[in-house]
Amino acid sequence: MNYRHIYHAGNFADVLKHAVLARLIVYMAQKDKAFRVLDTHAGIGLYDLSSEEAQKTGEWVDGIGRILDTDIPAKAKAILEPYLTAVRDLNPDGGLTLYPGSPKLTRMLMRPQDRLSAMELHPDDYETLHRLFDGDFQSRITELDGWLALGAHLPPKEKRGIVLVDPPFEIAGEYERLADGLHKAYRRFSGGTFCLWYPLKQGAPIAEFHAALQALNIPKMLCAELSVRSDRDTTGLSGSGLIIVNPPFTLKGELDILLPFLKDRLKQDRHASARAFWLRGEEVPEED
């Protein structure tokens, strides 16, 4: 309840998360049938990078600020294009003032037949998010603990969808809670694509978290991690990871192109690293 994403909007973790989310939505839209995106920890949806809060930390400068309107190799540029186009569309006069959170980015990439369900527990942030989507019949904004949505809102009536779980990690045990949440949600919606965000920082139980996920015996589980600096001299965020359940068969190859670029462009010291690997499953293309 104390976490406010405005201090971190557009940082390196957002770049990875939102670039991958955009790829998932683009892939889902390749079929005519409608899909739903369930965003369990939605935030306020749209962030003003000129605000006092964003300027106080300036994290976006070393995130989207290093990417937007810069020279990008052709293959990485093609992968980033849906995400970067959305950011540019919010800033039609150029520059970078407004940055889309995951619900706004999702809405910008959806088609008329698709739907968004966004959950936010913080009362002030819920009100801001609700105003942003007021009158939008394709979006349902709910004041709710996002963890509860993994049961109450699954499966979606469309039977196709993406579930983004991006908790604030404010309290102990969130890695375990994330694994447990996936276990419960997957039993309700085994055909869905899940995207789980988690922080990389000093002392984080990443090996144990990965082992807990592997123990779920979910057939296809892809992991992407990006660290921009060493975690030795800081207690803050040094990197972030994504777990993608039921990923598009093209995603692993795209990550193999995207992650080295992001590592090189976003690194803050020589210890930056990036990797994409399968926690469960093999790199065998298959239709969804």
PDB file of C-alpha atoms in Angstrom, residues 62-253:
ATOM      1  CA  ASP A  62      18.527   5.564 -17.369  1.00  0.00           C
ATOM      2  CA  GLY A  63      15.590   3.539 -18.701  1.00  0.00           C
ATOM      3  CA  ILE A  64      13.295   4.666 -21.496  1.00  0.00           C
ATOM      4  CA  GLY A  65      15.397   7.818 -21.777  1.00  0.00           C
ATOM      5  CA  ARG A  66      18.266   5.744 -23.171  1.00  0.00           C
ATOM      6  CA  ILE A  67      16.017   3.963 -25.677  1.00  0.00           C
ATOM      7  CA  LEU A  68      13.426   6.289 -27.168  1.00  0.00           C
ATOM      8  CA  ASP A  69      14.444   8.136 -30.338  1.00  0.00           C
ATOM      9  CA  THR A  70      17.956   6.693 -30.371  1.00  0.00           C
ATOM     10  CA  ASP A  71      19.740   4.531 -32.903  1.00  0.00           C
ATOM     11  CA  ILE A  72      18.728   0.897 -32.385  1.00  0.00           C
ATOM     12  CA  PRO A  73      19.940  -2.096 -34.431  1.00  0.00           C
ATOM     13  CA  ALA A  74      17.318  -3.185 -36.940  1.00  0.00           C
ATOM     14  CA  LYS A  75      16.390  -6.534 -35.357  1.00  0.00           C
ATOM     15  CA  ALA A  76      16.037  -5.108 -31.847  1.00  0.00           C
ATOM     16  CA  LYS A  77      14.176  -2.093 -33.238  1.00  0.00           C
ATOM     17  CA  ALA A  78      11.566  -4.323 -34.866  1.00  0.00           C
ATOM     18  CA  ILE A  79      10.961  -6.131 -31.571  1.00  0.00           C
ATOM     19  CA  LEU A  80      10.684  -2.863 -29.615  1.00  0.00           C
ATOM     20  CA  GLU A  81       8.542  -1.046 -32.169  1.00  0.00           C
ATOM     21  CA  PRO A  82       5.040  -1.721 -30.705  1.00  0.00           C
ATOM     22  CA  TYR A  83       6.196  -0.547 -27.268  1.00  0.00           C
ATOM     23  CA  LEU A  84       8.125   2.489 -28.502  1.00  0.00           C
ATOM     24  CA  THR A  85       5.339   3.536 -30.870  1.00  0.00           C
ATOM     25  CA  ALA A  86       2.922   3.651 -27.930  1.00  0.00           C
ATOM     26  CA  VAL A  87       5.326   5.855 -25.950  1.00  0.00           C
ATOM     27  CA  ARG A  88       5.791   8.193 -28.931  1.00  0.00           C
ATOM     28  CA  ASP A  89       2.041   8.409 -29.494  1.00  0.00           C
ATOM     29  CA  LEU A  90       1.655   9.749 -25.958  1.00  0.00           C
ATOM     30  CA  ASN A  91       4.226  12.442 -26.724  1.00  0.00           C
ATOM     31  CA  PRO A  92       3.143  13.735 -30.158  1.00  0.00           C
ATOM     32  CA  ASP A  93       5.201  16.921 -29.864  1.00  0.00           C
ATOM     33  CA  GLY A  94       8.376  14.948 -29.290  1.00  0.00           C
ATOM     34  CA  GLY A  95      10.415  14.557 -26.170  1.00  0.00           C
ATOM     35  CA  LEU A  96       9.347  12.396 -23.263  1.00  0.00           C
ATOM     36  CA  THR A  97       6.834  13.631 -20.730  1.00  0.00           C
ATOM     37  CA  LEU A  98       4.148  10.961 -20.495  1.00  0.00           C
ATOM     38  CA  TYR A  99       4.906   7.287 -19.962  1.00  0.00           C
ATOM     39  CA  PRO A 100       2.327   4.463 -20.138  1.00  0.00           C
ATOM     40  CA  GLY A 101       1.935   2.039 -17.290  1.00  0.00           C
ATOM     41  CA  SER A 102       0.958  -1.499 -18.211  1.00  0.00           C
ATOM     42  CA  PRO A 103      -2.839  -0.880 -18.372  1.00  0.00           C
ATOM     43  CA  LYS A 104      -2.452   2.154 -20.648  1.00  0.00           C
ATOM     44  CA  LEU A 105       0.082   0.350 -22.863  1.00  0.00           C
ATOM     45  CA  THR A 106      -2.258  -2.639 -23.066  1.00  0.00           C
ATOM     46  CA  ARG A 107      -5.207  -0.458 -24.005  1.00  0.00           C
ATOM     47  CA  MET A 108      -3.232   1.278 -26.738  1.00  0.00           C
ATOM     48  CA  LEU A 109      -2.367  -2.069 -28.332  1.00  0.00           C
ATOM     49  CA  MET A 110      -5.775  -3.735 -28.018  1.00  0.00           C
ATOM     50  CA  ARG A 111      -8.257  -4.201 -30.856  1.00  0.00           C
ATOM     51  CA  PRO A 112     -11.980  -3.337 -30.651  1.00  0.00           C
ATOM     52  CA  GLN A 113     -12.920  -6.911 -29.656  1.00  0.00           C
ATOM     53  CA  ASP A 114     -10.371  -7.209 -26.839  1.00  0.00           C
ATOM     54  CA  ARG A 115     -10.841  -6.349 -23.169  1.00  0.00           C
ATOM     55  CA  LEU A 116      -8.785  -5.118 -20.198  1.00  0.00           C
ATOM     56  CA  SER A 117      -9.400  -5.929 -16.540  1.00  0.00           C
ATOM     57  CA  ALA A 118      -7.180  -3.853 -14.242  1.00  0.00           C
ATOM     58  CA  MET A 119      -6.969  -4.217 -10.461  1.00  0.00           C
ATOM     59  CA  GLU A 120      -5.560  -1.652  -8.045  1.00  0.00           C
ATOM     60  CA  LEU A 121      -5.799  -1.743  -4.253  1.00  0.00           C
ATOM     61  CA  HIS A 122      -4.368   1.656  -3.276  1.00  0.00           C
ATOM     62  CA  PRO A 123      -7.461   3.901  -2.991  1.00  0.00           C
ATOM     63  CA  ASP A 124      -5.875   7.047  -4.439  1.00  0.00           C
ATOM     64  CA  ASP A 125      -4.241   5.143  -7.298  1.00  0.00           C
ATOM     65  CA  TYR A 126      -7.492   3.325  -8.003  1.00  0.00           C
ATOM     66  CA  GLU A 127      -9.335   6.637  -8.330  1.00  0.00           C
ATOM     67  CA  THR A 128      -6.680   7.968 -10.719  1.00  0.00           C
ATOM     68  CA  LEU A 129      -6.792   4.795 -12.788  1.00  0.00           C
ATOM     69  CA  HIS A 130     -10.594   4.786 -12.835  1.00  0.00           C
ATOM     70  CA  ARG A 131     -10.674   8.381 -14.106  1.00  0.00           C
ATOM     71  CA  LEU A 132      -8.169   7.523 -16.839  1.00  0.00           C
ATOM     72  CA  PHE A 133     -10.458   4.815 -18.207  1.00  0.00           C
ATOM     73  CA  ASP A 134     -13.785   6.449 -17.389  1.00  0.00           C
ATOM     74  CA  GLY A 135     -16.266   5.742 -20.181  1.00  0.00           C
ATOM     75  CA  ASP A 136     -14.087   3.123 -21.863  1.00  0.00           C
ATOM     76  CA  PHE A 137     -16.386   0.134 -22.340  1.00  0.00           C
ATOM     77  CA  GLN A 138     -13.451  -2.151 -23.216  1.00  0.00           C
ATOM     78  CA  SER A 139     -11.840  -1.639 -19.806  1.00  0.00           C
ATOM     79  CA  ARG A 140     -12.985  -2.762 -16.373  1.00  0.00           C
ATOM     80  CA  ILE A 141     -11.219  -1.088 -13.451  1.00  0.00           C
ATOM     81  CA  THR A 142     -11.663  -2.683 -10.021  1.00  0.00           C
ATOM     82  CA  GLU A 143     -10.493  -1.635  -6.555  1.00  0.00           C
ATOM     83  CA  LEU A 144      -9.211  -5.015  -5.432  1.00  0.00           C
ATOM     84  CA  ASP A 145      -6.171  -6.817  -4.068  1.00  0.00           C
ATOM     85  CA  GLY A 146      -4.656  -8.176  -7.258  1.00  0.00           C
ATOM     86  CA  TRP A 147      -3.800 -11.488  -5.634  1.00  0.00           C
ATOM     87  CA  LEU A 148      -7.518 -12.167  -5.243  1.00  0.00           C
ATOM     88  CA  ALA A 149      -8.059 -11.547  -8.948  1.00  0.00           C
ATOM     89  CA  LEU A 150      -6.023 -14.652  -9.753  1.00  0.00           C
ATOM     90  CA  GLY A 151      -8.955 -16.655  -8.461  1.00  0.00           C
ATOM     91  CA  ALA A 152     -12.028 -14.509  -8.836  1.00  0.00           C
ATOM     92  CA  HIS A 153     -11.355 -13.286 -12.379  1.00  0.00           C
ATOM     93  CA  LEU A 154     -10.065 -16.459 -14.013  1.00  0.00           C
ATOM     94  CA  PRO A 155     -10.720 -17.899 -16.448  1.00  0.00           C
ATOM     95  CA  PRO A 156     -11.883 -14.949 -18.565  1.00  0.00           C
ATOM     96  CA  LYS A 157     -15.013 -15.468 -20.623  1.00  0.00           C
ATOM     97  CA  GLU A 158     -12.945 -14.995 -23.805  1.00  0.00           C
ATOM     98  CA  LYS A 159     -10.943 -18.140 -22.909  1.00  0.00           C
ATOM     99  CA  ARG A 160      -7.850 -16.412 -24.332  1.00  0.00           C
ATOM    100  CA  GLY A 161      -5.735 -13.960 -22.460  1.00  0.00           C
ATOM    101  CA  ILE A 162      -2.650 -12.579 -20.766  1.00  0.00           C
ATOM    102  CA  VAL A 163      -2.310 -12.313 -17.002  1.00  0.00           C
ATOM    103  CA  LEU A 164       0.263  -9.750 -15.842  1.00  0.00           C
ATOM    104  CA  VAL A 165       1.280 -10.084 -12.198  1.00  0.00           C
ATOM    105  CA  ASP A 166       3.532  -7.221 -11.126  1.00  0.00           C
ATOM    106  CA  PRO A 167       3.419  -6.962  -7.316  1.00  0.00           C
ATOM    107  CA  PRO A 168       5.315  -4.235  -5.440  1.00  0.00           C
ATOM    108  CA  PHE A 169       7.371  -6.659  -3.312  1.00  0.00           C
ATOM    109  CA  GLU A 170       6.860  -4.482  -0.236  1.00  0.00           C
ATOM    110  CA  ILE A 171       6.706  -7.321   2.280  1.00  0.00           C
ATOM    111  CA  ALA A 172       8.632 -10.503   2.990  1.00  0.00           C
ATOM    112  CA  GLY A 173       7.505 -13.689   1.293  1.00  0.00           C
ATOM    113  CA  GLU A 174       6.453 -12.139  -2.010  1.00  0.00           C
ATOM    114  CA  TYR A 175       8.502 -14.598  -4.091  1.00  0.00           C
ATOM    115  CA  GLU A 176       6.713 -17.489  -2.415  1.00  0.00           C
ATOM    116  CA  ARG A 177       3.397 -15.702  -2.833  1.00  0.00           C
ATOM    117  CA  LEU A 178       4.092 -15.238  -6.531  1.00  0.00           C
ATOM    118  CA  ALA A 179       4.780 -18.953  -7.016  1.00  0.00           C
ATOM    119  CA  ASP A 180       1.676 -19.885  -5.028  1.00  0.00           C
ATOM    120  CA  GLY A 181      -0.411 -17.403  -6.968  1.00  0.00           C
ATOM    121  CA  LEU A 182       0.713 -18.872 -10.268  1.00  0.00           C
ATOM    122  CA  HIS A 183      -0.079 -22.367  -9.042  1.00  0.00           C
ATOM    123  CA  LYS A 184      -3.663 -21.411  -8.184  1.00  0.00           C
ATOM    124  CA  ALA A 185      -4.192 -19.307 -11.306  1.00  0.00           C
ATOM    125  CA  TYR A 186      -2.792 -21.907 -13.690  1.00  0.00           C
ATOM    126  CA  ARG A 187      -5.200 -24.519 -12.365  1.00  0.00           C
ATOM    127  CA  ARG A 188      -8.076 -22.187 -13.331  1.00  0.00           C
ATOM    128  CA  PHE A 189      -6.659 -20.971 -16.647  1.00  0.00           C
ATOM    129  CA  SER A 190      -4.063 -23.425 -17.930  1.00  0.00           C
ATOM    130  CA  GLY A 191      -4.338 -22.125 -21.483  1.00  0.00           C
ATOM    131  CA  GLY A 192      -3.532 -18.533 -20.565  1.00  0.00           C
ATOM    132  CA  THR A 193      -0.263 -16.689 -20.984  1.00  0.00           C
ATOM    133  CA  PHE A 194       1.093 -15.505 -17.635  1.00  0.00           C
ATOM    134  CA  CYS A 195       3.764 -12.829 -17.221  1.00  0.00           C
ATOM    135  CA  LEU A 196       5.205 -12.535 -13.706  1.00  0.00           C
ATOM    136  CA  TRP A 197       7.585  -9.737 -12.700  1.00  0.00           C
ATOM    137  CA  TYR A 198      10.137 -10.033  -9.900  1.00  0.00           C
ATOM    138  CA  PRO A 199      13.067  -7.940  -8.617  1.00  0.00           C
ATOM    139  CA  LEU A 200      16.730  -8.857  -8.658  1.00  0.00           C
ATOM    140  CA  LYS A 201      18.577  -7.427  -5.677  1.00  0.00           C
ATOM    141  CA  GLN A 202      21.080  -8.342  -3.009  1.00  0.00           C
ATOM    142  CA  GLY A 203      19.958 -11.390  -1.022  1.00  0.00           C
ATOM    143  CA  ALA A 204      16.934 -12.128  -3.186  1.00  0.00           C
ATOM    144  CA  PRO A 205      16.042 -15.865  -3.102  1.00  0.00           C
ATOM    145  CA  ILE A 206      16.101 -16.258  -6.872  1.00  0.00           C
ATOM    146  CA  ALA A 207      17.344 -19.866  -6.950  1.00  0.00           C
ATOM    147  CA  GLU A 208      14.673 -20.929  -4.454  1.00  0.00           C
ATOM    148  CA  PHE A 209      12.017 -19.017  -6.398  1.00  0.00           C
ATOM    149  CA  HIS A 210      12.981 -20.691  -9.643  1.00  0.00           C
ATOM    150  CA  ALA A 211      12.990 -24.086  -7.951  1.00  0.00           C
ATOM    151  CA  ALA A 212       9.494 -23.466  -6.563  1.00  0.00           C
ATOM    152  CA  LEU A 213       8.280 -22.591 -10.059  1.00  0.00           C
ATOM    153  CA  GLN A 214       9.884 -25.669 -11.574  1.00  0.00           C
ATOM    154  CA  ALA A 215       8.170 -27.817  -8.948  1.00  0.00           C
ATOM    155  CA  LEU A 216       4.783 -26.702 -10.283  1.00  0.00           C
ATOM    156  CA  ASN A 217       5.366 -28.908 -13.347  1.00  0.00           C
ATOM    157  CA  ILE A 218       3.894 -26.359 -15.722  1.00  0.00           C
ATOM    158  CA  PRO A 219       4.999 -27.557 -19.185  1.00  0.00           C
ATOM    159  CA  LYS A 220       6.297 -24.313 -20.684  1.00  0.00           C
ATOM    160  CA  MET A 221       7.917 -21.630 -18.576  1.00  0.00           C
ATOM    161  CA  LEU A 222      10.387 -19.101 -20.006  1.00  0.00           C
ATOM    162  CA  CYS A 223      12.574 -16.785 -17.917  1.00  0.00           C
ATOM    163  CA  ALA A 224      14.117 -13.437 -18.900  1.00  0.00           C
ATOM    164  CA  GLU A 225      16.445 -11.523 -16.581  1.00  0.00           C
ATOM    165  CA  LEU A 226      18.240  -8.207 -16.971  1.00  0.00           C
ATOM    166  CA  SER A 227      20.693  -6.794 -14.435  1.00  0.00           C
ATOM    167  CA  VAL A 228      22.110  -3.348 -15.070  1.00  0.00           C
ATOM    168  CA  ARG A 229      24.615  -3.250 -12.231  1.00  0.00           C
ATOM    169  CA  SER A 230      26.211  -5.244  -9.445  1.00  0.00           C
ATOM    170  CA  ASP A 231      24.105  -5.889  -6.352  1.00  0.00           C
ATOM    171  CA  ARG A 232      27.136  -5.840  -4.056  1.00  0.00           C
ATOM    172  CA  ASP A 233      27.092  -2.186  -3.038  1.00  0.00           C
ATOM    173  CA  THR A 234      23.361  -1.533  -2.960  1.00  0.00           C
ATOM    174  CA  THR A 235      20.237  -2.820  -1.253  1.00  0.00           C
ATOM    175  CA  GLY A 236      18.097  -1.454  -4.065  1.00  0.00           C
ATOM    176  CA  LEU A 237      17.053  -2.886  -7.386  1.00  0.00           C
ATOM    177  CA  SER A 238      19.952  -4.072  -9.526  1.00  0.00           C
ATOM    178  CA  GLY A 239      17.862  -5.903 -12.095  1.00  0.00           C
ATOM    179  CA  SER A 240      14.542  -7.565 -12.764  1.00  0.00           C
ATOM    180  CA  GLY A 241      13.134 -10.753 -14.174  1.00  0.00           C
ATOM    181  CA  LEU A 242      10.061 -12.024 -15.968  1.00  0.00           C
ATOM    182  CA  ILE A 243       8.536 -15.481 -15.941  1.00  0.00           C
ATOM    183  CA  ILE A 244       6.410 -16.140 -19.006  1.00  0.00           C
ATOM    184  CA  VAL A 245       4.128 -19.161 -18.865  1.00  0.00           C
ATOM    185  CA  ASN A 246       2.822 -20.477 -22.201  1.00  0.00           C
ATOM    186  CA  PRO A 247       4.965 -17.985 -24.150  1.00  0.00           C
ATOM    187  CA  PRO A 248       4.574 -17.438 -27.890  1.00  0.00           C
ATOM    188  CA  PHE A 249       6.900 -19.794 -29.726  1.00  0.00           C
ATOM    189  CA  THR A 250       8.677 -16.756 -31.200  1.00  0.00           C
ATOM    190  CA  LEU A 251       9.453 -15.113 -27.857  1.00  0.00           C
ATOM    191  CA  LYS A 252      12.640 -16.967 -26.925  1.00  0.00           C
ATOM    192  CA  GLY A 253      14.273 -15.988 -30.213  1.00  0.00           C
TER     193      GLY A 253
END
